[in-house]
Coordinates of C-alpha atoms and ligand atoms in Angstrom, one line a residue:
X1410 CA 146.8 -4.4 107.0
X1411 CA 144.3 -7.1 107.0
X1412 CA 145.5 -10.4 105.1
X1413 CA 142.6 -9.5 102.4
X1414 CA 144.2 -8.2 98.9
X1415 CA 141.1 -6.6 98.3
X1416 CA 137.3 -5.7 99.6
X1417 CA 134.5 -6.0 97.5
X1418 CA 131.6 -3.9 98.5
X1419 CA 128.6 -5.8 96.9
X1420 CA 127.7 -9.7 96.4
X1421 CA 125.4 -8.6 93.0
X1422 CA 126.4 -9.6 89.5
X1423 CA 129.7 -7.8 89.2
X1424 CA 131.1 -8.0 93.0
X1425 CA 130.5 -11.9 92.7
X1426 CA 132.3 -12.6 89.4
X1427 CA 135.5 -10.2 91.2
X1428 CA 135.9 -12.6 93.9
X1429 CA 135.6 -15.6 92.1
X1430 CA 137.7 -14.7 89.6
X1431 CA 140.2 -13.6 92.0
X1432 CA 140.0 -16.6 93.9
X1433 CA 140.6 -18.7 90.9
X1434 CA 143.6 -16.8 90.5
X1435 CA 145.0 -17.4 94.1
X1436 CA 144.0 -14.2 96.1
X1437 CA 141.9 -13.7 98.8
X1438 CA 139.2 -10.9 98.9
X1439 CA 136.3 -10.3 101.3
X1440 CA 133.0 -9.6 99.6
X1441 CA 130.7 -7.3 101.9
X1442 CA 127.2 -7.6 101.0
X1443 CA 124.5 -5.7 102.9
X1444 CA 121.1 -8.2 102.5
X1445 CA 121.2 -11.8 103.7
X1446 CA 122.0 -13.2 100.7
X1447 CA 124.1 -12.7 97.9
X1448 CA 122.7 -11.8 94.2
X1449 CA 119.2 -11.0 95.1
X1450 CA 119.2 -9.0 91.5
X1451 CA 119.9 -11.9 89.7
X1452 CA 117.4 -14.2 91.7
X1453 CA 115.0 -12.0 90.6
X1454 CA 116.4 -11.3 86.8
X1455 CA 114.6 -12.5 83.9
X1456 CA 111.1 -13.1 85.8
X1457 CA 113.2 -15.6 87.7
X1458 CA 115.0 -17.5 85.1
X1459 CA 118.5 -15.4 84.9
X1460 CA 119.2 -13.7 81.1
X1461 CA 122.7 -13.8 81.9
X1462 CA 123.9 -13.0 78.3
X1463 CA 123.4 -12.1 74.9
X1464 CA 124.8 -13.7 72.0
X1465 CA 124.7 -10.0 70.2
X1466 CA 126.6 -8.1 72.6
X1467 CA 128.9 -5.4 70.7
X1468 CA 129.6 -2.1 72.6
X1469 CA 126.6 -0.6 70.2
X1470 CA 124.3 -2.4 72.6
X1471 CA 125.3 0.2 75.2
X1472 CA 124.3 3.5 76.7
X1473 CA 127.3 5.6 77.9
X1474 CA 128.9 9.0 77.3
X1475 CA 131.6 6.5 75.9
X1476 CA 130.2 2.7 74.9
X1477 CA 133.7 2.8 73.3
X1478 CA 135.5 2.2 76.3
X1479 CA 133.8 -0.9 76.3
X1480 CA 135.6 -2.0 73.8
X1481 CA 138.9 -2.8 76.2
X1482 CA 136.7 -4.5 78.6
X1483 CA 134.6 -6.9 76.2
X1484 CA 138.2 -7.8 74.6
X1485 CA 139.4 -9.6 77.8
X1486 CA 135.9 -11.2 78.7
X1487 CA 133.5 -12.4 75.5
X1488 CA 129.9 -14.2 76.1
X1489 CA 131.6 -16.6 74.9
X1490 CA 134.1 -16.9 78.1
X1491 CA 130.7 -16.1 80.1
X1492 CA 129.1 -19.4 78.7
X1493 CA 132.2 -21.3 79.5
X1494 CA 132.5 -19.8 83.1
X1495 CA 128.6 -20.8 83.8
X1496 CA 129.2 -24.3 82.3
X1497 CA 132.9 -25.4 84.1
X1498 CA 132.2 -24.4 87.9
X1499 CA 127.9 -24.4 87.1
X1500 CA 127.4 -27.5 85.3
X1501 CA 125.3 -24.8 83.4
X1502 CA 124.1 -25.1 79.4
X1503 CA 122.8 -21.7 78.0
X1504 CA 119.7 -21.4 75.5
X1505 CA 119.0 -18.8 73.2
X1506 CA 115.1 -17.8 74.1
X1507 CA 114.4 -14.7 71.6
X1508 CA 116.8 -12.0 69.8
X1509 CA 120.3 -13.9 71.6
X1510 CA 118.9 -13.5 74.7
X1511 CA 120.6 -16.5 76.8
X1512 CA 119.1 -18.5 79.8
X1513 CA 120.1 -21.0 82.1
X1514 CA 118.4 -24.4 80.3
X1515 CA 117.4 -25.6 84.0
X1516 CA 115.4 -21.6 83.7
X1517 CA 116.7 -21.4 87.1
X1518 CA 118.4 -18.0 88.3
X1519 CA 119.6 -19.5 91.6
X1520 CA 122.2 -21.9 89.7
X1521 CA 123.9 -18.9 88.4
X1522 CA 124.2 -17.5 92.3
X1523 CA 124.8 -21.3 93.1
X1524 CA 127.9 -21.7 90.9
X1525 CA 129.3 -18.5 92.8
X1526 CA 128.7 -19.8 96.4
X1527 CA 130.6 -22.7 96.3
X1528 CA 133.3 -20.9 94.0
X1529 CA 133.6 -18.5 96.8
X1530 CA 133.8 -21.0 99.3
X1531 CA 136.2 -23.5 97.5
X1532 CA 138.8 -20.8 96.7
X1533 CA 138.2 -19.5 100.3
X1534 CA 137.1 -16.5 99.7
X1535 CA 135.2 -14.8 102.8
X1536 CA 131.7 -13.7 102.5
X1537 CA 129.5 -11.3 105.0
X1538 CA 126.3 -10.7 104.7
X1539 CA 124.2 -8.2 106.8
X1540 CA 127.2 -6.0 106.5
X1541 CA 126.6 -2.3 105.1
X1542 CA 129.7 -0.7 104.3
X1543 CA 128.8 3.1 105.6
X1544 CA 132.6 4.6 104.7
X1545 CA 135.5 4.3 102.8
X1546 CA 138.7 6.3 103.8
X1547 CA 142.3 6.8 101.5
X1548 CA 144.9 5.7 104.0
X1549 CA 148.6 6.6 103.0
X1550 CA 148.7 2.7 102.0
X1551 CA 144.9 1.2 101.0
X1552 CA 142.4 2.1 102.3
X1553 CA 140.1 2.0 105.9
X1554 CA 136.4 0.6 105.0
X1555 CA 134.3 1.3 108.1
X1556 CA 131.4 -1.1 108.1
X1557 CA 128.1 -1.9 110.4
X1558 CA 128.2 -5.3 111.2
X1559 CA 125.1 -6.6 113.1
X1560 CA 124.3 -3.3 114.7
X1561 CA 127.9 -3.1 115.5
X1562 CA 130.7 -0.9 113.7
X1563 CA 134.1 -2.2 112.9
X1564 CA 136.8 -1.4 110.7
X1565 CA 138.5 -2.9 108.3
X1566 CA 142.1 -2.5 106.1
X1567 CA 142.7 -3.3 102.5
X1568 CA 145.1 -2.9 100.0
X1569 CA 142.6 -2.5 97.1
X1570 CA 138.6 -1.4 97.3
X1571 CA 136.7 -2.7 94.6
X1572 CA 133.1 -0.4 94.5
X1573 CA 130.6 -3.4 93.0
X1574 CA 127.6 -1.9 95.1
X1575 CA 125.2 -0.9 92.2
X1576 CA 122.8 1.7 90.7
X1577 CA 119.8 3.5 92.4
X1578 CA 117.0 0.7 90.9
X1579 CA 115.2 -0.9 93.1
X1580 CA 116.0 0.1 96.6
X1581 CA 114.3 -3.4 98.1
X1582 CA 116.8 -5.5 96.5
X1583 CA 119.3 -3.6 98.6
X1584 CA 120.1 -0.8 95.8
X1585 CA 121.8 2.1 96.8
X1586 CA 123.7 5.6 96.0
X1587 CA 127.2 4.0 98.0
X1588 CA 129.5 4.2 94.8
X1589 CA 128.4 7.0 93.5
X1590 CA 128.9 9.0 96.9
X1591 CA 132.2 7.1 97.4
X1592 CA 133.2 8.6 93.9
X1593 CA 132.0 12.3 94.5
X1594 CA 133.8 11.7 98.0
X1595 CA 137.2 11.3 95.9
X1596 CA 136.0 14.0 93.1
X1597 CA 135.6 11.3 90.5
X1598 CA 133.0 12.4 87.9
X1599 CA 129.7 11.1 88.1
X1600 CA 127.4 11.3 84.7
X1601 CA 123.9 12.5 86.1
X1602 CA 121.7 9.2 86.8
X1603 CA 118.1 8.6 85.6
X1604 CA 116.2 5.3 85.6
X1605 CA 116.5 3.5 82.6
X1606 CA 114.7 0.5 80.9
X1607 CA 111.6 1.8 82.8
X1608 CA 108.3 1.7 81.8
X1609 CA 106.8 5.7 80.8
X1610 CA 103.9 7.3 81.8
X1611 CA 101.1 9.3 80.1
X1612 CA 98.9 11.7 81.7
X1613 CA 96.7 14.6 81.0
X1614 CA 94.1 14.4 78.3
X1615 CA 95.4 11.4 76.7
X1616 CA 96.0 9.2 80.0
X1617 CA 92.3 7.6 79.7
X1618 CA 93.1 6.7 76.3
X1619 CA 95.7 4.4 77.2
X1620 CA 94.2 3.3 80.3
X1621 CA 91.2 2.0 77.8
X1622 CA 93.6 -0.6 76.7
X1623 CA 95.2 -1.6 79.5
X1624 CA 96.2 -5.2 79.4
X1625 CA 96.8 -5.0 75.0
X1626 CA 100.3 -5.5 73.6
X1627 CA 101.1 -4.7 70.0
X1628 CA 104.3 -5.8 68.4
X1629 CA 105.7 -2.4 67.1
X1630 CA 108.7 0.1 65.8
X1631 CA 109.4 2.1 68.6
X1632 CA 112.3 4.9 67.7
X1633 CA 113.6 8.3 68.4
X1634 CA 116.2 10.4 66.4
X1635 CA 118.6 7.9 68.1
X1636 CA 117.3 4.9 67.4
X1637 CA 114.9 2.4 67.1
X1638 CA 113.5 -1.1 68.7
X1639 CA 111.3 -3.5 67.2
X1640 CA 109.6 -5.8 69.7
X1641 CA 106.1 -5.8 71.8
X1642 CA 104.9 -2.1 73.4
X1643 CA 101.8 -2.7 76.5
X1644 CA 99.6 -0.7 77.4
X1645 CA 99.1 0.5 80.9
X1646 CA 96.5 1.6 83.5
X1647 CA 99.4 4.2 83.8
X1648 CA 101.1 4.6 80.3
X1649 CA 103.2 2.1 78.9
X1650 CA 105.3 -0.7 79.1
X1651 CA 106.8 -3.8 77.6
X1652 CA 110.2 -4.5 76.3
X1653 CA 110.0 -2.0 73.4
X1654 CA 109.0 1.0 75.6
X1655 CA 111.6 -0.3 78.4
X1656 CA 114.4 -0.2 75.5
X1657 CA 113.5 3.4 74.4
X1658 CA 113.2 4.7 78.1
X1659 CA 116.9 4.5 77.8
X1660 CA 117.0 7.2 74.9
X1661 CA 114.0 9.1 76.4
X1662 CA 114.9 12.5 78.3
X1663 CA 111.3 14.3 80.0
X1664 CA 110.0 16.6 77.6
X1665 CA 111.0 14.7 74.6
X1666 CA 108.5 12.7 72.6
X1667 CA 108.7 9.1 70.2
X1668 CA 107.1 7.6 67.9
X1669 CA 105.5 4.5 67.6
X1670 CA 105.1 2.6 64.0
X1671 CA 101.9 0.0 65.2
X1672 CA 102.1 -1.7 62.1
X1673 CA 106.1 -2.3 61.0
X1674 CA 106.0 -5.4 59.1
X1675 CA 103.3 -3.7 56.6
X1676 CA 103.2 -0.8 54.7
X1677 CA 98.9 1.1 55.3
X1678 CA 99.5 3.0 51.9
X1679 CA 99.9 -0.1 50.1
X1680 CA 97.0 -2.2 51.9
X1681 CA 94.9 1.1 51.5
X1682 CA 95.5 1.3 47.8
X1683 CA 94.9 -2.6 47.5
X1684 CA 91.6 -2.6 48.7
X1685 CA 90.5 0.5 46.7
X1686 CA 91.8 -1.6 43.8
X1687 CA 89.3 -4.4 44.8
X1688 CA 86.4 -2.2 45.2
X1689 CA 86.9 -0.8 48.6
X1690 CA 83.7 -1.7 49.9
X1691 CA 84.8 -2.5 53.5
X1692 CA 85.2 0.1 55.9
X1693 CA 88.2 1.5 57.7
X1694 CA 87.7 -0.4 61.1
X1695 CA 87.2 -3.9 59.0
X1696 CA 90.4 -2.9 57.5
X1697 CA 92.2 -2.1 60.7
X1698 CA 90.7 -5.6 62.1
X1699 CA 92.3 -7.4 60.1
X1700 CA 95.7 -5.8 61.9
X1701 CA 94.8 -5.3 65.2
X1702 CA 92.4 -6.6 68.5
X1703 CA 89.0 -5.1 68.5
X1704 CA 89.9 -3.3 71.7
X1705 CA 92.6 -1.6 69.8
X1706 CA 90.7 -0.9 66.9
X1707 CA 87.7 0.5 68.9
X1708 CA 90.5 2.6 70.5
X1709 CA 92.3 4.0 67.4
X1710 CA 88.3 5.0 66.2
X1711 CA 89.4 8.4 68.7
X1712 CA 91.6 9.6 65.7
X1713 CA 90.3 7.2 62.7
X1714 CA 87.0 7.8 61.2
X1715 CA 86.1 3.5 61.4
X1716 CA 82.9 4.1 59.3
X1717 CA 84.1 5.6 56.1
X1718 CA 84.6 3.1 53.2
X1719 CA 87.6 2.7 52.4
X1720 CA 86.6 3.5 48.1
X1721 CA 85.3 7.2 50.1
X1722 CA 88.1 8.1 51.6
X1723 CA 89.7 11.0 50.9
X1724 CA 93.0 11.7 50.4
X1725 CA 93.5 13.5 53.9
X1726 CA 91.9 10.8 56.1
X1727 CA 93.7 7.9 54.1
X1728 CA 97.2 10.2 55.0
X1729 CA 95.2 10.3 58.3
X1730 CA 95.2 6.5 58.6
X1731 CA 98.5 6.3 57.7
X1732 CA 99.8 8.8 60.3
X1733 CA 98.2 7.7 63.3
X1734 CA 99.2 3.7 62.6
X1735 CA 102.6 4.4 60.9
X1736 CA 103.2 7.5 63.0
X1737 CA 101.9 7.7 66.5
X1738 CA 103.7 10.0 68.8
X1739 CA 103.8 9.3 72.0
X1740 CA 105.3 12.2 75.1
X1741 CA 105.5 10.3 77.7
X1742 CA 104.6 12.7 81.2
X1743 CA 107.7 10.4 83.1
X1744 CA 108.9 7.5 84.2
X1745 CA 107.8 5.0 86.6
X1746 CA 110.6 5.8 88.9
X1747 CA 114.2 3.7 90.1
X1748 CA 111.6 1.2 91.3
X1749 CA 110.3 0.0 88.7
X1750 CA 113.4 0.6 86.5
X1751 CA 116.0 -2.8 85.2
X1752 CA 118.9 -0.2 85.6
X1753 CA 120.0 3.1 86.4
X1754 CA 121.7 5.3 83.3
X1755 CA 124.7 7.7 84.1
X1756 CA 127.1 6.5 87.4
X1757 CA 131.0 6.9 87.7
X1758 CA 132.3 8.4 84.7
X1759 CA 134.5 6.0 82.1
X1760 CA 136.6 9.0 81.6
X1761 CA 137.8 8.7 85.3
X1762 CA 139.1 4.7 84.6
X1763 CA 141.7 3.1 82.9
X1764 CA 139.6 0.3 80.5
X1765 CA 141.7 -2.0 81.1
X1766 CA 141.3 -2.6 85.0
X1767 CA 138.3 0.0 85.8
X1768 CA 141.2 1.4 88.0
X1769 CA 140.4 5.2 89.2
X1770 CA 142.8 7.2 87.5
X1771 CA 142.8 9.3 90.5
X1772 CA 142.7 7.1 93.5
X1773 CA 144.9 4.2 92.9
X1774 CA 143.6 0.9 94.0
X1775 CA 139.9 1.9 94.2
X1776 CA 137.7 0.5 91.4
X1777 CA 134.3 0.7 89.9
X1778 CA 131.9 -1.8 87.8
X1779 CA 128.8 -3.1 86.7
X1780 CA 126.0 -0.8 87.4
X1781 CA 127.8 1.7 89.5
X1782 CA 129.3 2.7 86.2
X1783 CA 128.2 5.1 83.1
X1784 CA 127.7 1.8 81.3
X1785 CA 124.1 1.0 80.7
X1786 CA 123.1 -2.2 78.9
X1787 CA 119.8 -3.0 76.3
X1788 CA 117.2 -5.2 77.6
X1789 CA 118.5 -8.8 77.2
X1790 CA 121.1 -10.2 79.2
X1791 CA 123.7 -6.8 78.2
X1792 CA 123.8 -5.5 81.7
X1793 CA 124.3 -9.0 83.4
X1794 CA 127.4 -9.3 80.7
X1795 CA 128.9 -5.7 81.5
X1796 CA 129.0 -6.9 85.0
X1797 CA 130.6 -10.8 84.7
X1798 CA 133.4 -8.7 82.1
X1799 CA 133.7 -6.1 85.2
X1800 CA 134.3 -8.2 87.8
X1801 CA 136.7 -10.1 85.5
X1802 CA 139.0 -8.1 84.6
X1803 CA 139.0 -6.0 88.1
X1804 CA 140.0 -9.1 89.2
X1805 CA 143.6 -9.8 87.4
X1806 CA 144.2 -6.7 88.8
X1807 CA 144.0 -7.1 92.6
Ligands
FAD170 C1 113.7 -6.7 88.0 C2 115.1 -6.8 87.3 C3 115.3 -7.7 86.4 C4 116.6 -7.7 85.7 N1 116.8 -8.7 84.8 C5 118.0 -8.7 84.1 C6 118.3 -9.8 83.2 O1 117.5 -10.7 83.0 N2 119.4 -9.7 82.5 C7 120.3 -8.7 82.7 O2 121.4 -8.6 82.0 N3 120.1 -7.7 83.6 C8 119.0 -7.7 84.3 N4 118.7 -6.8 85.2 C9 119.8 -5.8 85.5 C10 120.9 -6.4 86.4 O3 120.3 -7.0 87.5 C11 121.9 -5.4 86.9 O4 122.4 -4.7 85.8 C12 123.0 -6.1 87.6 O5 122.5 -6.8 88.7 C13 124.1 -5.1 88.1 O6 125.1 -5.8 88.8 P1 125.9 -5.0 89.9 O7 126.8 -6.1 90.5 O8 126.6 -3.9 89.4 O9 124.9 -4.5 91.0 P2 123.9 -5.4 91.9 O10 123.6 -6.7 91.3 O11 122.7 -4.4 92.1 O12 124.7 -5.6 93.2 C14 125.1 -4.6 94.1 C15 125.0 -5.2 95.5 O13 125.6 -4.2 96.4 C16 124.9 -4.3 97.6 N5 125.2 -3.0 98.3 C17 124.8 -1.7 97.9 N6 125.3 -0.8 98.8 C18 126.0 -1.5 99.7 C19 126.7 -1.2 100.9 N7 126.9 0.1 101.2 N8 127.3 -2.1 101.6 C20 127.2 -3.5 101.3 N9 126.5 -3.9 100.2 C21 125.9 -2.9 99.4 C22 123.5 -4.4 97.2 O14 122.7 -5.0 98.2 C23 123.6 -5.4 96.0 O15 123.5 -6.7 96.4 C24 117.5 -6.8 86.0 C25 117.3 -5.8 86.9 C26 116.1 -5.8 87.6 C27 115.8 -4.8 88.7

């Protein structure tokens, strides 16, 4: 056996919080990463600028067969804990940009990766980079973790495996299928995968429609049986995108359809019969501009007949009006693919892991988090939070 208590295969969000944490707690881990760097996610996160938390986070915010099992997690590490982690060994302050989205105030991603290198390097634990792990083998005692290491292979022995290596998004940034093959390797359930906070695509008849107003972002209800997101939609040369379209993609199976409410803060019906009341002389599109861009107007004249009065209009093109601006459904021909995707749905299932440790209940001493698991976070610092609470309490247990 090596001197190591554990290997962590992955330096992203979750692998680096598991061997800081288990520094800090007096053990010594080695943390294989296969770039050149460590954290090159969260260097890129957030346009640059790290959302590293939300101040909203509840295990509603979650997509999982089980957000439930959350709930054992997010009891032993709170955003609150993540604030104070960032601020005792980063020297960093958090502030709230939009809906409890947190960022670093310096808007600098690197300082989160920063307060993790010299964590790592103060509590000595051992870092290699340019490493791909390629196997991982049960031995009677631990486990053998086979590993290319500059072109050359070598083999390594730990007591505990901790599987921090991802989801399939963005295969650049060093993402790839490692867990979920180490888990099918050991006959641990995987929940099928799909891309997820992704922007959609639209083609066929409508795909010139949307390419018309390519570059335009409305601020809209966007919601399925499920559920339902208020915040900005775009539109696309390709379809759409934007954080409201990114949040739904989660929700969104091909085949199904959404729909879009362009207008959520007023009600058409009740504008419509305003301006009959004061004579209705203006027309639908002077109406609608008073709402929207002229590009979006100009595009909305495919379904809208602009020209009518609004003191003509009959009952079936006012329901009309209301329909396509209160109602617009939207299916979506796909997705834009793992990358262009935040995070990957589906992974290791939580019904093969104790809560308490993310343990396998199969394979003792091999465990799973952050993205590698059926644990998929809204848009706004959620994901970066599963993965710091991951890491965390992986860590007490090594
Ligand atoms: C563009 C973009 C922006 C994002 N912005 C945000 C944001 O602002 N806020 C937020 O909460 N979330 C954000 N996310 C999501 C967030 O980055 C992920 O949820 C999070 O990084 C997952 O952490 P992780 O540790 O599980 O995986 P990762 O951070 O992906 O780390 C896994 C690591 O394992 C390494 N690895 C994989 N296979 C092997 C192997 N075989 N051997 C050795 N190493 C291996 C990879 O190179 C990688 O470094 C963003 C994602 C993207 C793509």
């Amino acid at each position: 056996m090596n001197n190591y208590d554990a290997v962590i295969i992955g330096a992203g969000a979750c692998g680096l919080m598991c061997a800081a944490q288990a520094g800090l707690l007096g053990k010594k881990t080695l943390l294989i990463e296969r770039n050149e760097k460590p954290g090159a996610k969260i260097l890129i996160s957030g346009g640059g600028r790290c959302n590293y938390t939300n101040i909203h986070t509840s295990v509603d915010n979650f997509v999982s067969e089980n957000s439930k099992f959350l709930n054992a997690v997010f009891s032993q590490w709170t955003v609150d804990d993540t604030l104070n982690f960032f601020e005792q060994y980063g020297g960093i302050t958090g502030q709230e940009k939009t809906l409890g989205q947190l960022f670093p105030v310096s808007n600098k991603a690197k300082d989160i990766v920063a307060t993790f290198s010299s964590l790592l390097y103060d509590t000595g634990q051992d870092l290699w980079l340019n490493t791909e792990v390629k196997q991982v083998h049960k031995l009677a005692e631990g486990f053998e973790i086979v590993v290319d290491r500059g072109g050359s292979s070598q083999t390594i022995v730990a007591k505990k495996v901790v599987m921090a290596s991802g989801g399939l998004p963005v295969a650049k940034l060093g993402a790839s299928d490692f867990a979920l093959r180490v888990a099918k390797q050991f006959d641990i359930h995987v929940v099928p995968t799909a891309a997820a906070l992704v922007p959609l695509t639209i083609t066929g008849k409508d795909a010139d429609w949307y390419a018309s107003l390519a570059g335009n972002s409305v601020f809209a209800r966007v919601y399925n049986d499920k559920i339902a997101f208020e915040e900005n939609i775009l539109f696309t040369h390709w379809g759409l995108s934007g954080p409201a379209i990114l949040q739904i993609s989660s929700y969104w199976k091909a085949g199904e359809q959404f729909t879009i409410d362009l207008l959520p803060k007023f009600k058409l019906e009740d504008v419509i019969k305003q301006e009959r009341n004061e004579g209705g002389k203006r027309t639908v599109g002077q109406l609608l501009n008073d709402y929207f861009t002229r590009k979006m107007v100009e595009a909305l004249g495919k379904y809208l007949p602009l020209d009518i009065k609004i003191a003509s209009l009959s009952k079936v093109d006012a329901k009309l009006i209301v329909d396509v601006v209160h109602r617009f459904k939207v299916k979506p021909a796909g997705d834009k693919g793992y990358d262009k995707a935040e995070v990957m749905r589906g992974g290791v299932s939580t019904e093969e892991l104790h809560a308490k440790n993310l343990e396998s209940k199969k394979i003792s001493g091999l465990y799973f988090g952050g993205e590698a698991v059926d644990i998929t976070g809204w848009l706004g610092g959620y994901n970066f939070q599963w993965a710091w609470a991951a890491g965390f309490v992986i860590a007490q247990d090594l």
